[in-house]
Amino acid sequence: MTDANSQQPIAKSQIMDWLQAVKDPEIPTISLVDLGVVRGVEIDEASGAVAVHLTPTFAGCPAMDYMKRDVERTLREHGIEQVQVDISLREAWSSDMISEAGRAALRQHKLSPPPVLGNVVFDLDFLEYAECPNCHQHNTELRTPFGATLCRAVHYCHDCRQLFEQFKPV
Amino acid sequence: MDPKLDLLYRLADDQLILGHRNSEWNGLGPILEEDIAFSSMAQDKLGHSLQLYGLLHELGEAEPDTVAFTRNAPQFHCCQLVELPIGEYDFSLTRHFLFDHAELLRFQALADSSYEPLAQVARKLRGELKYHALHANTWMKRLGTATDEAIERMQAALNFTLPYALGIFEKTDAEAEIISSGLFIGEDELQSRWLESITKVLGQTALTLPDLATATPVFGGRHGQHTEHLQPLLDEMAEVFRLDPTADW
């Protein structure tokens, strides 16, 4: 593995690879990269400084400060001395930014991944298309759009008769 | 006042104050899911206010915490609707329904604002506000078609709340410039979209929207005139901050 100390220019892909280790503080199976929270990485070749751009899933997400610190710490551990993390809404987060690997990671945490909205106008009927993370059926019903965290809704599966949480489509 | 500041203060103060009121249901909701719903909406609204105070800070105003915690009631630009105490659940739900429909439509329109930083924030917030409107609609429909007692109470809450809700659309001196510069579509246009939106939902219930022609809007909030309920709320909200404004959290 290339290390920052080896004087080789660092590739963005290398940074993204390292950032795979930074997980969502509330959903430890998914990385910030796969969640779509990492929106960009810029490397200043002259100084070796790395700037990472993050965007929150929900504007009031209280975990952003933790995420910022985790990103800074992880890159420093790989020898990057100058790390700047900025958080903005320049590019509004959408649940479509969650990668396929991210969707698998959500399922692993027993969270139903949000349906992919594509370019269609987001209609709340999409909330009814939740996939049960236990039996993988869609015979489900929205119980409340507000769950344990801002990004989760609570559904009920009529097949396995269990409540489950969905990562909300936004 | 500069039209941008004028608009942003109204938006941000509404979010902060209603966010604080929503948080007062924490631990008191009639059922656990509602306790969580109002707490979540409180968290969203505080997050939204922070984004908007952040825009004000970029325009040269003080830090968000300073703006939120050190002003007194006459310096606030929120409508009086949001500062009223939470009361019974019928009132809190009705306020939530009337306010969040206006809010969703407001931020949908602001997504096209000529002021790009605000448009960016609006594009984010409108997606989140859909959940607030969905939640409000669910309960208006559920209680507005339930027992006689439920319908009577919701109707009484609607009659009481409507004049305050019309106060959401109170204009300031900056209104003409806000519209002509493309910052926002304006309060009249918003109110007409809002009316259409709430009428559609109320049409699916046994509730009747009071005649707007005979309702007297409760104005004043946008100009710093508030009910006796705002200052105690501000004192409570800022109690810890004012103990040591320089503390690092």
XYZ file of C-alpha atoms in Angstrom:
419
model
C 0.000 0.000 0.000
C 1.234 3.469 -0.842
C 1.893 5.541 2.218
C 1.960 9.308 2.485
C 5.475 9.120 3.903
C 6.894 7.493 0.798
C 6.935 10.868 -1.034
C 4.796 9.452 -3.842
C 1.951 11.700 -4.913
C -1.218 10.413 -3.317
C -4.086 9.524 -5.576
C -7.668 10.501 -4.789
C -8.598 6.839 -5.068
C -6.118 6.112 -2.273
C -7.764 8.698 -0.025
C -11.206 7.301 -0.805
C -9.866 3.846 -0.004
C -8.642 5.003 3.406
C -11.920 6.775 4.051
C -13.733 3.455 3.635
C -12.613 2.831 7.214
C -14.642 5.786 8.493
C -18.085 4.494 9.370
C -21.320 6.259 10.210
C -21.238 6.704 14.008
C -24.829 5.459 14.251
C -24.689 2.702 11.602
C -21.300 1.019 12.016
C -21.638 -1.200 8.917
C -21.675 1.637 6.374
C -18.775 3.907 5.445
C -19.208 7.629 4.858
C -18.027 7.042 1.292
C -20.758 4.475 0.580
C -23.350 6.590 2.387
C -22.570 9.395 -0.070
C -21.616 11.825 2.697
C -18.092 12.215 1.261
C -18.748 14.430 -1.763
C -15.221 15.171 -2.858
C -11.511 15.021 -2.156
C -8.955 17.555 -3.323
C -5.223 17.149 -3.040
C -2.833 20.058 -3.197
C 0.167 18.453 -4.883
C 2.595 21.155 -3.798
C 1.856 21.012 -0.063
C 0.342 17.539 0.177
C -2.677 19.039 1.943
C -5.915 17.128 1.573
C -9.349 18.745 1.608
C -12.386 16.550 2.134
C -15.876 17.816 1.444
C -18.757 16.320 3.459
C -22.487 16.934 3.274
C -25.023 15.903 5.924
C -27.767 13.343 5.197
C -30.145 15.561 7.220
C -29.459 19.248 7.917
C -29.885 18.739 11.672
C -27.753 15.586 11.884
C -25.953 15.764 15.244
C -23.266 13.291 14.138
C -21.514 15.608 11.660
C -18.875 16.768 14.154
C -17.981 13.154 14.946
C -17.741 12.377 11.244
C -15.466 15.353 10.671
C -13.148 14.328 13.508
C -13.108 10.691 12.353
C -12.111 11.737 8.835
C -9.339 13.988 10.154
C -8.002 11.318 12.499
C -8.062 8.575 9.873
C -6.128 10.602 7.323
C -3.588 11.717 9.936
C -3.038 8.070 10.839
C -2.058 7.531 7.219
C 0.507 10.289 7.444
C -1.464 13.181 5.941
C -0.448 16.148 8.044
C -2.654 18.830 6.588
C -6.289 17.788 6.520
C -9.150 20.170 6.026
C -12.719 18.927 6.281
C -15.544 21.211 5.294
C -19.244 20.527 5.654
C -21.740 22.254 3.404
C -25.022 21.902 1.556
C -23.492 22.948 -1.788
C -24.661 19.640 -3.185
C -27.788 18.556 -1.322
C -27.569 14.957 -0.195
C -30.045 12.539 -1.682
C -30.575 8.922 -0.671
C -29.749 8.020 -4.283
C -26.128 8.824 -3.374
C -25.914 5.628 -1.299
C -23.823 3.129 -3.284
C -24.757 -0.509 -3.951
C -22.181 -1.545 -1.347
C -23.820 0.942 1.011
C -27.236 -0.576 0.445
C -25.832 -4.007 1.274
C -24.252 -2.545 4.418
C -27.600 -1.102 5.513
C -29.279 -4.491 5.022
C -26.524 -6.067 7.090
C -27.482 -3.666 9.906
C -31.150 -4.734 9.441
C -32.052 -1.332 8.017
C -34.173 -1.288 4.899
C -32.347 0.682 2.185
C -34.255 3.619 0.656
C -35.817 3.011 -2.769
C -33.882 4.596 -5.620
C -35.776 7.702 -6.745
C -33.903 8.365 -9.989
C -34.926 11.582 -11.663
C -38.582 11.359 -10.755
C -40.044 13.932 -8.431
C -39.921 12.576 -4.909
C -43.384 11.612 -3.832
C -44.119 10.349 -0.339
C -45.769 7.249 -1.812
C -42.206 5.990 -2.123
C -42.257 5.454 1.618
C -44.630 2.543 1.076
C -42.055 0.691 -1.033
C -39.973 -0.442 1.889
C -38.293 -3.819 1.727
C -38.435 -5.822 4.955
C -34.807 -6.409 6.015
C -35.800 -9.715 7.650
C -37.829 -11.538 4.983
C -37.044 -9.219 2.017
C -40.733 -8.927 1.069
C -42.546 -5.667 0.323
C -45.833 -6.419 2.104
C -45.155 -3.572 4.492
C -46.747 -0.463 5.935
C -45.335 2.866 7.152
C -46.024 3.286 10.871
C -44.284 6.620 11.449
C -41.919 8.751 9.387
C -39.851 9.527 12.505
C -37.645 6.828 14.026
C -34.703 6.548 16.393
C -32.660 9.017 14.335
C -33.620 11.721 11.834
C -32.713 9.485 8.887
C -34.959 6.547 9.851
C -38.660 5.775 9.432
C -40.500 2.907 11.158
C -42.386 0.317 9.101
C -44.268 -2.887 9.851
C -43.926 -6.117 7.867
C -47.218 -7.999 7.460
C -45.400 -11.198 6.448
C -43.014 -11.623 9.337
C -45.039 -9.393 11.663
C -42.101 -7.331 12.787
C -41.457 -3.647 13.071
C -38.369 -2.581 11.162
C -36.559 0.639 10.324
C -35.939 2.111 6.910
C -33.277 4.618 5.929
C -35.570 7.362 4.617
C -35.614 8.316 0.967
C -34.842 12.037 0.572
C -33.251 46.309 6.453
C -31.468 44.619 3.555
C -34.014 42.321 1.846
C -31.796 39.234 2.260
C -31.369 39.822 6.006
C -35.045 40.640 6.380
C -36.089 37.378 4.733
C -33.471 35.216 6.461
C -34.280 36.485 9.960
C -37.965 35.687 9.479
C -37.181 32.176 8.196
C -34.564 31.393 10.833
C -36.515 32.739 13.821
C -39.639 30.760 12.865
C -37.558 27.572 12.781
C -35.777 28.221 16.055
C -38.869 29.116 18.047
C -41.146 26.381 16.716
C -38.258 23.931 17.098
C -38.042 24.882 20.751
C -41.802 24.560 21.222
C -41.818 21.130 19.523
C -39.079 19.983 21.886
C -41.382 20.657 24.826
C -43.339 17.524 23.827
C -40.241 15.461 24.565
C -41.366 12.921 27.170
C -44.955 14.216 27.155
C -46.345 12.968 23.820
C -49.676 11.109 23.997
C -48.023 7.984 22.549
C -44.356 7.072 22.186
C -44.359 7.515 18.387
C -45.692 11.061 18.734
C -43.178 11.874 21.423
C -40.460 10.811 18.978
C -42.088 12.576 16.020
C -42.236 15.973 17.741
C -38.719 15.535 19.122
C -37.441 14.642 15.633
C -39.170 17.620 14.076
C -37.690 19.795 16.812
C -34.226 18.492 15.926
C -34.858 19.112 12.211
C -36.053 22.656 12.852
C -33.093 23.544 15.041
C -30.837 22.163 12.306
C -32.696 24.270 9.744
C -32.389 27.391 11.879
C -28.645 26.772 12.229
C -28.269 26.610 8.429
C -30.171 29.893 8.067
C -28.312 31.678 10.886
C -25.165 30.402 9.154
C -26.209 32.253 5.983
C -26.794 35.386 8.079
C -23.329 35.008 9.569
C -21.840 34.815 6.062
C -23.604 38.114 5.373
C -21.863 39.743 8.317
C -24.269 39.087 11.191
C -23.043 37.676 14.515
C -22.314 33.983 15.184
C -25.408 31.713 15.119
C -25.283 31.070 18.895
C -25.031 34.783 19.634
C -27.938 35.588 17.345
C -30.064 32.759 18.739
C -29.359 33.224 22.444
C -28.692 36.884 23.139
C -31.578 38.749 21.546
C -34.756 39.704 23.360
C -38.330 39.332 22.100
C -38.605 42.698 20.257
C -35.574 41.710 18.151
C -37.206 38.486 16.954
C -38.952 38.285 13.571
C -40.922 35.071 14.025
C -44.682 35.067 13.520
C -46.715 34.875 16.708
C -48.077 31.444 15.703
C -44.801 29.690 16.505
C -44.325 31.232 19.954
C -47.665 30.191 21.461
C -47.340 27.568 24.227
C -47.833 23.940 23.132
C -51.246 23.764 24.813
C -53.207 20.580 24.227
C -52.210 18.134 21.504
C -55.052 19.269 19.238
C -53.534 22.760 19.111
C -49.953 21.564 18.612
C -51.028 19.271 15.753
C -53.085 21.993 14.104
C -50.267 24.520 14.361
C -47.871 21.923 12.946
C -50.252 21.231 10.035
C -50.838 24.901 9.178
C -47.212 25.946 9.641
C -45.473 23.046 7.924
C -47.629 23.210 4.791
C -46.563 26.840 4.423
C -42.986 25.888 5.231
C -42.787 23.084 2.674
C -44.179 25.342 -0.068
C -41.909 28.192 1.018
C -38.738 26.137 0.721
C -39.883 24.526 -2.519
C -40.149 28.049 -3.931
C -36.869 29.168 -2.333
C -35.068 26.350 -4.158
C -35.318 28.686 -7.181
C -34.189 31.798 -5.284
C -31.859 34.179 -7.098
C -29.726 34.107 -3.943
C -27.851 30.866 -4.606
C -26.669 30.089 -1.033
C -30.289 30.198 0.132
C -31.421 28.135 -2.852
C -28.863 25.465 -1.888
C -30.146 25.306 1.684
C -33.747 25.225 0.445
C -33.032 22.289 -1.879
C -31.913 20.359 1.178
C -34.659 21.444 3.561
C -37.606 20.883 1.227
C -36.908 17.119 1.147
C -36.929 16.949 4.931
C -40.028 19.102 5.280
C -42.034 16.617 3.226
C -41.903 14.315 6.201
C -43.243 17.044 8.456
C -46.175 17.645 6.102
C -46.789 13.905 5.768
C -46.898 13.517 9.531
C -49.297 16.451 9.919
C -51.595 15.182 7.152
C -51.756 11.717 8.665
C -52.993 13.046 11.999
C -55.353 15.679 10.574
C -57.000 12.950 8.503
C -57.010 10.437 11.331
C -58.459 12.735 14.000
C -60.546 14.761 11.563
C -62.515 11.618 10.643
C -62.564 9.978 14.081
C -65.031 10.351 16.966
C -67.306 13.346 17.531
C -65.072 14.515 20.359
C -61.962 14.336 18.174
C -63.642 16.235 15.349
C -65.015 18.906 17.703
C -61.650 19.432 19.334
C -59.773 19.608 16.036
C -62.349 22.022 14.636
C -62.044 24.255 17.711
C -58.247 24.158 17.394
C -58.496 25.053 13.703
C -60.827 28.005 14.433
C -58.472 29.289 17.135
C -55.247 28.772 15.185
C -56.207 30.067 11.725
C -55.866 33.836 12.484
C -52.377 33.179 13.878
C -51.516 31.038 10.830
C -52.469 33.941 8.554
C -49.815 35.900 10.451
C -47.182 33.674 8.812
C -47.731 35.736 5.650
C -47.286 39.168 7.232
C -45.185 41.352 4.913
C -42.395 43.741 5.717
C -41.182 46.881 3.943
C -38.743 44.729 2.012
C -41.501 42.699 0.315
C -41.482 44.488 -3.047
C -37.726 44.264 -3.362
C -37.694 40.621 -2.238
C -40.026 39.769 -5.116
C -38.470 42.029 -7.769
C -34.960 40.760 -7.061
C -36.109 37.142 -7.398
C -35.211 36.272 -3.812
C -38.647 34.809 -3.152
C -42.095 34.577 -4.770
C -43.605 36.707 -1.981
C -46.082 36.142 0.823
C -49.289 36.611 -1.202
C -48.327 33.948 -3.715
C -47.211 31.648 -0.892
C -50.486 32.124 0.950
C -52.517 31.239 -2.114
C -50.472 28.022 -2.664
C -50.838 27.221 1.046
C -54.582 27.668 0.977
C -54.883 25.265 -1.924
C -52.658 22.742 -0.174
C -54.430 22.713 3.212
C -57.871 22.783 1.586
C -57.018 19.564 -0.244
C -56.196 17.769 3.019
C -59.088 19.231 5.016
C -61.422 18.121 2.225
C -60.652 14.544 3.254
C -61.866 15.193 6.802
C -65.042 16.314 8.557
C -63.327 19.613 9.395
C -64.251 22.962 7.860
C -61.774 25.705 7.124
C -63.106 28.926 8.697
C -63.941 31.688 6.231
C -60.743 33.584 5.564
C -62.686 36.738 4.711
C -63.961 37.034 8.269
C -60.748 35.957 10.003
C -58.490 38.761 11.217
C -54.834 37.805 10.717
C -52.676 38.151 13.819
C -49.859 40.361 12.590
C -46.982 41.999 14.439
C -44.465 39.180 14.841
C -42.486 40.081 11.723
C -42.073 43.591 13.193
C -40.961 42.527 16.652
C -44.382 42.676 18.317
C -44.930 39.461 20.218
C -47.235 37.783 22.696
C -46.285 37.602 26.373
C -45.182 34.000 25.713
C -42.035 34.698 23.706
C -39.766 36.347 26.288
C -40.167 33.537 28.901
C -39.372 31.022 26.125
C -36.210 32.958 25.204
C -35.171 33.221 28.864
C -35.535 29.486 29.309
C -33.844 28.613 26.018
C -30.828 30.817 26.747
C -30.560 30.040 30.461
C -27.538 27.764 30.165
C -25.854 29.784 27.410
C -26.075 32.968 29.456
C -24.397 31.340 32.468
C -21.166 31.437 30.492
C -21.402 32.688 26.901
C -17.729 31.910 26.294
C -17.957 28.242 27.340
C -16.749 25.742 24.757
C -19.160 22.815 24.391
